[in-house]
Structure formats: C-alpha cells, structure tokens
N, C-alpha and C. Protein backbone atom coordinates (compact mmCIF):
# COMPACT_ATOMS: atom_id res chain seq x y z
N MET A 1 136.78 64.53 89.56
CA MET A 1 136.26 65.88 89.75
C MET A 1 137.08 66.55 90.86
N SER A 2 137.60 67.74 90.59
CA SER A 2 138.43 68.42 91.57
C SER A 2 137.55 69.09 92.64
N ALA A 3 138.20 69.52 93.72
CA ALA A 3 137.48 70.21 94.80
C ALA A 3 136.85 71.51 94.28
N HIS A 4 137.54 72.17 93.36
CA HIS A 4 137.01 73.42 92.78
C HIS A 4 135.72 73.13 92.00
N ASP A 5 135.73 72.05 91.20
CA ASP A 5 134.54 71.67 90.43
C ASP A 5 133.38 71.34 91.36
N MET A 6 133.67 70.66 92.45
CA MET A 6 132.62 70.31 93.42
C MET A 6 132.02 71.58 94.03
N SER A 7 132.87 72.56 94.31
CA SER A 7 132.41 73.82 94.89
C SER A 7 131.49 74.55 93.91
N ASP A 8 131.89 74.59 92.63
CA ASP A 8 131.05 75.24 91.62
C ASP A 8 129.70 74.54 91.51
N PHE A 9 129.71 73.20 91.52
CA PHE A 9 128.47 72.45 91.45
C PHE A 9 127.58 72.74 92.66
N ALA A 10 128.17 72.80 93.85
CA ALA A 10 127.40 73.07 95.08
C ALA A 10 126.78 74.46 95.01
N ASP A 11 127.52 75.44 94.48
CA ASP A 11 126.96 76.79 94.35
C ASP A 11 125.78 76.81 93.40
N GLU A 12 125.85 76.05 92.30
CA GLU A 12 124.74 75.99 91.36
C GLU A 12 123.52 75.32 91.97
N ALA A 13 123.74 74.34 92.85
CA ALA A 13 122.64 73.58 93.42
C ALA A 13 121.92 74.35 94.52
N ARG A 14 122.57 75.33 95.11
CA ARG A 14 121.93 76.10 96.18
C ARG A 14 120.79 76.94 95.63
N SER A 15 119.78 77.13 96.43
CA SER A 15 118.67 77.98 96.02
C SER A 15 119.10 79.44 96.06
N ARG A 16 118.35 80.27 95.36
CA ARG A 16 118.65 81.70 95.37
C ARG A 16 118.55 82.26 96.77
N ALA A 17 117.55 81.82 97.54
CA ALA A 17 117.40 82.28 98.93
C ALA A 17 118.62 81.90 99.76
N ALA A 18 119.12 80.68 99.57
CA ALA A 18 120.30 80.24 100.32
C ALA A 18 121.52 81.08 99.98
N ARG A 19 121.67 81.41 98.70
CA ARG A 19 122.82 82.26 98.30
C ARG A 19 122.70 83.65 98.91
N LEU A 20 121.50 84.22 98.91
CA LEU A 20 121.31 85.55 99.50
C LEU A 20 121.56 85.52 101.01
N LEU A 21 121.07 84.49 101.67
CA LEU A 21 121.27 84.38 103.12
C LEU A 21 122.75 84.20 103.45
N ARG A 22 123.47 83.48 102.63
CA ARG A 22 124.90 83.26 102.87
C ARG A 22 125.67 84.58 102.77
N MET A 23 125.23 85.48 101.90
CA MET A 23 125.91 86.77 101.72
C MET A 23 125.43 87.83 102.71
N ALA A 24 124.34 87.59 103.40
CA ALA A 24 123.72 88.60 104.27
C ALA A 24 124.56 88.86 105.52
N ALA A 25 124.45 90.08 106.00
CA ALA A 25 125.06 90.45 107.27
C ALA A 25 124.17 89.92 108.40
N PRO A 26 124.74 89.70 109.58
CA PRO A 26 123.94 89.16 110.70
C PRO A 26 122.71 90.01 111.03
N GLU A 27 122.81 91.32 110.83
CA GLU A 27 121.68 92.19 111.18
C GLU A 27 120.63 92.32 110.07
N ASP A 28 120.86 91.71 108.90
CA ASP A 28 119.90 91.78 107.79
C ASP A 28 118.62 91.00 108.13
N ASP A 29 117.53 91.47 107.55
CA ASP A 29 116.21 90.84 107.74
C ASP A 29 116.15 89.55 106.93
N ARG A 30 116.35 88.42 107.58
CA ARG A 30 116.40 87.15 106.88
C ARG A 30 115.05 86.78 106.27
N ASP A 31 113.96 87.03 106.96
CA ASP A 31 112.63 86.73 106.40
C ASP A 31 112.38 87.59 105.17
N GLY A 32 112.84 88.84 105.20
CA GLY A 32 112.69 89.73 104.05
C GLY A 32 113.49 89.25 102.85
N LEU A 33 114.70 88.72 103.10
CA LEU A 33 115.51 88.18 102.00
C LEU A 33 114.86 86.95 101.38
N ILE A 34 114.30 86.09 102.20
CA ILE A 34 113.63 84.90 101.69
C ILE A 34 112.41 85.30 100.85
N ALA A 35 111.64 86.27 101.33
CA ALA A 35 110.47 86.76 100.59
C ALA A 35 110.91 87.39 99.27
N TYR A 36 111.99 88.17 99.31
CA TYR A 36 112.50 88.79 98.08
C TYR A 36 112.89 87.72 97.06
N ALA A 37 113.61 86.70 97.50
CA ALA A 37 114.03 85.63 96.58
C ALA A 37 112.82 84.90 95.99
N ALA A 38 111.78 84.73 96.77
CA ALA A 38 110.59 84.03 96.28
C ALA A 38 109.76 84.88 95.32
N ASP A 39 109.78 86.21 95.51
CA ASP A 39 108.92 87.10 94.74
C ASP A 39 109.56 87.70 93.49
N THR A 40 110.85 87.53 93.30
CA THR A 40 111.51 88.12 92.15
C THR A 40 112.12 87.02 91.28
N PRO A 41 112.12 87.22 89.98
CA PRO A 41 112.68 86.20 89.10
C PRO A 41 114.21 86.18 89.18
N ASP A 42 114.78 85.05 88.84
CA ASP A 42 116.24 84.95 88.78
C ASP A 42 116.74 85.79 87.62
N PRO A 43 117.89 86.42 87.78
CA PRO A 43 118.47 87.17 86.65
C PRO A 43 118.92 86.19 85.57
N PRO A 44 119.06 86.67 84.35
CA PRO A 44 119.56 85.80 83.29
C PRO A 44 121.03 85.46 83.53
N LEU A 45 121.52 84.49 82.81
CA LEU A 45 122.95 84.17 82.90
C LEU A 45 123.76 85.36 82.43
N MET A 46 124.92 85.54 83.04
CA MET A 46 125.75 86.67 82.69
C MET A 46 126.37 86.45 81.31
N GLY A 47 126.23 87.44 80.47
CA GLY A 47 126.81 87.39 79.13
C GLY A 47 128.16 88.06 79.10
N PRO A 48 128.71 88.23 77.91
CA PRO A 48 130.03 88.83 77.79
C PRO A 48 130.07 90.29 78.27
N ASP A 49 128.94 90.98 78.26
CA ASP A 49 128.87 92.36 78.73
C ASP A 49 128.45 92.46 80.19
N GLY A 50 128.38 91.35 80.90
CA GLY A 50 127.90 91.36 82.28
C GLY A 50 126.38 91.37 82.31
N ILE A 51 125.81 91.69 83.45
CA ILE A 51 124.35 91.79 83.58
C ILE A 51 123.99 93.26 83.54
N ARG A 52 123.13 93.62 82.59
CA ARG A 52 122.70 95.02 82.46
C ARG A 52 121.20 95.09 82.70
N THR A 53 120.78 96.08 83.48
CA THR A 53 119.37 96.26 83.80
C THR A 53 118.96 97.70 83.55
N THR A 54 117.65 97.90 83.45
CA THR A 54 117.06 99.22 83.36
C THR A 54 115.63 99.11 83.86
N GLY A 55 114.96 100.22 84.03
CA GLY A 55 113.57 100.20 84.45
C GLY A 55 112.63 99.97 83.29
N CYS A 56 111.57 99.23 83.51
CA CYS A 56 110.58 98.98 82.47
C CYS A 56 109.69 100.21 82.33
N PRO A 57 109.53 100.75 81.11
CA PRO A 57 108.67 101.91 80.92
C PRO A 57 107.18 101.60 81.12
N ARG A 58 106.82 100.32 81.05
CA ARG A 58 105.41 99.95 81.18
C ARG A 58 105.00 99.71 82.63
N CYS A 59 105.74 98.87 83.35
CA CYS A 59 105.31 98.52 84.71
C CYS A 59 106.28 99.00 85.80
N ARG A 60 107.42 99.57 85.40
CA ARG A 60 108.43 100.11 86.33
C ARG A 60 109.21 99.06 87.10
N ARG A 61 109.16 97.80 86.67
CA ARG A 61 110.00 96.77 87.30
C ARG A 61 111.31 96.67 86.53
N THR A 62 112.07 95.62 86.74
CA THR A 62 113.40 95.50 86.15
C THR A 62 113.37 94.82 84.79
N MET A 63 114.07 95.45 83.84
CA MET A 63 114.29 94.83 82.53
C MET A 63 115.73 94.38 82.47
N TRP A 64 115.96 93.19 81.90
CA TRP A 64 117.29 92.61 81.74
C TRP A 64 117.66 92.65 80.27
N LEU A 65 118.90 93.05 79.98
CA LEU A 65 119.38 93.01 78.60
C LEU A 65 119.77 91.58 78.27
N GLN A 66 119.10 91.00 77.28
CA GLN A 66 119.37 89.63 76.84
C GLN A 66 119.67 89.67 75.35
N ARG A 67 120.94 89.54 75.04
CA ARG A 67 121.47 89.68 73.68
C ARG A 67 121.18 91.09 73.18
N ASP A 68 120.26 91.26 72.26
CA ASP A 68 119.99 92.59 71.69
C ASP A 68 118.63 93.14 72.06
N VAL A 69 117.94 92.53 73.03
CA VAL A 69 116.64 93.04 73.45
C VAL A 69 116.58 93.16 74.97
N TRP A 70 115.76 94.07 75.45
CA TRP A 70 115.46 94.21 76.87
C TRP A 70 114.19 93.42 77.16
N VAL A 71 114.18 92.62 78.22
CA VAL A 71 113.02 91.82 78.59
C VAL A 71 112.67 92.15 80.04
N CYS A 72 111.40 92.51 80.28
CA CYS A 72 110.96 92.86 81.63
C CYS A 72 110.68 91.59 82.44
N ALA A 73 111.21 91.56 83.65
CA ALA A 73 110.98 90.43 84.54
C ALA A 73 109.57 90.44 85.12
N GLY A 74 108.90 91.59 85.11
CA GLY A 74 107.57 91.68 85.69
C GLY A 74 106.46 91.41 84.70
N CYS A 75 106.40 92.24 83.65
CA CYS A 75 105.25 92.15 82.73
C CYS A 75 105.58 91.45 81.42
N GLY A 76 106.85 91.15 81.17
CA GLY A 76 107.23 90.47 79.94
C GLY A 76 107.42 91.37 78.74
N GLU A 77 107.35 92.69 78.94
CA GLU A 77 107.56 93.64 77.86
C GLU A 77 108.92 93.39 77.21
N VAL A 78 108.97 93.45 75.87
CA VAL A 78 110.22 93.29 75.14
C VAL A 78 110.46 94.55 74.33
N ARG A 79 111.66 95.10 74.44
CA ARG A 79 112.03 96.30 73.69
C ARG A 79 113.38 96.06 73.03
N GLU A 80 113.54 96.63 71.86
CA GLU A 80 114.84 96.56 71.18
C GLU A 80 115.86 97.34 72.01
N ARG A 81 117.10 96.94 71.89
CA ARG A 81 118.17 97.58 72.65
C ARG A 81 118.19 99.09 72.45
N GLU A 82 117.97 99.56 71.24
CA GLU A 82 118.04 100.99 70.91
C GLU A 82 116.85 101.78 71.47
N GLU A 83 115.76 101.12 71.80
CA GLU A 83 114.55 101.82 72.25
C GLU A 83 114.66 102.35 73.67
N ILE A 84 115.54 101.81 74.47
CA ILE A 84 115.62 102.20 75.88
C ILE A 84 116.70 103.22 76.08
C-alpha cells in the first residue's frame, strides 16, 4: 500500500467533525462545528455531476440530488428531478 493510499484511507476513517475541524480557521467556533456535524446528515457520495443541492419545499432543509431524484436530508421527501 503506497503512502497516498494510506492517506486516502486515513481521510475516510476520520469523523465528519474531525474533517470540519481540520479545515476550520483558528477563530472559528469549534463547539459550533462539532454540533453542526452531529446535527446534520452526511452528504451523499459525489457522483459524476458533483454534489447538487436545493431547498426542500416541504421542510426547507437541504435536498441532495441522488441519480434522478431529490432526497431531503431532513424530512425524507423525495421528488423527481424535473419537479424542482
């Protein structure tokens, strides 16, 4: 296993909070970042079109485009791609 492969594996093993804290500026609210990571779902894996989001018409949280449907991270609402 190369050093690059080990680095990729280490990045996957880190928690979302750890990744956010690693990217944070020294003056950022670290407790707020940890709370944010705990209270929000992980985004889906990036597809060929990247990660696309929009607002949920039902609960106003974030919807993620997953293949041909939008899925809300908050309430679970599912909408066809053309509906949004």
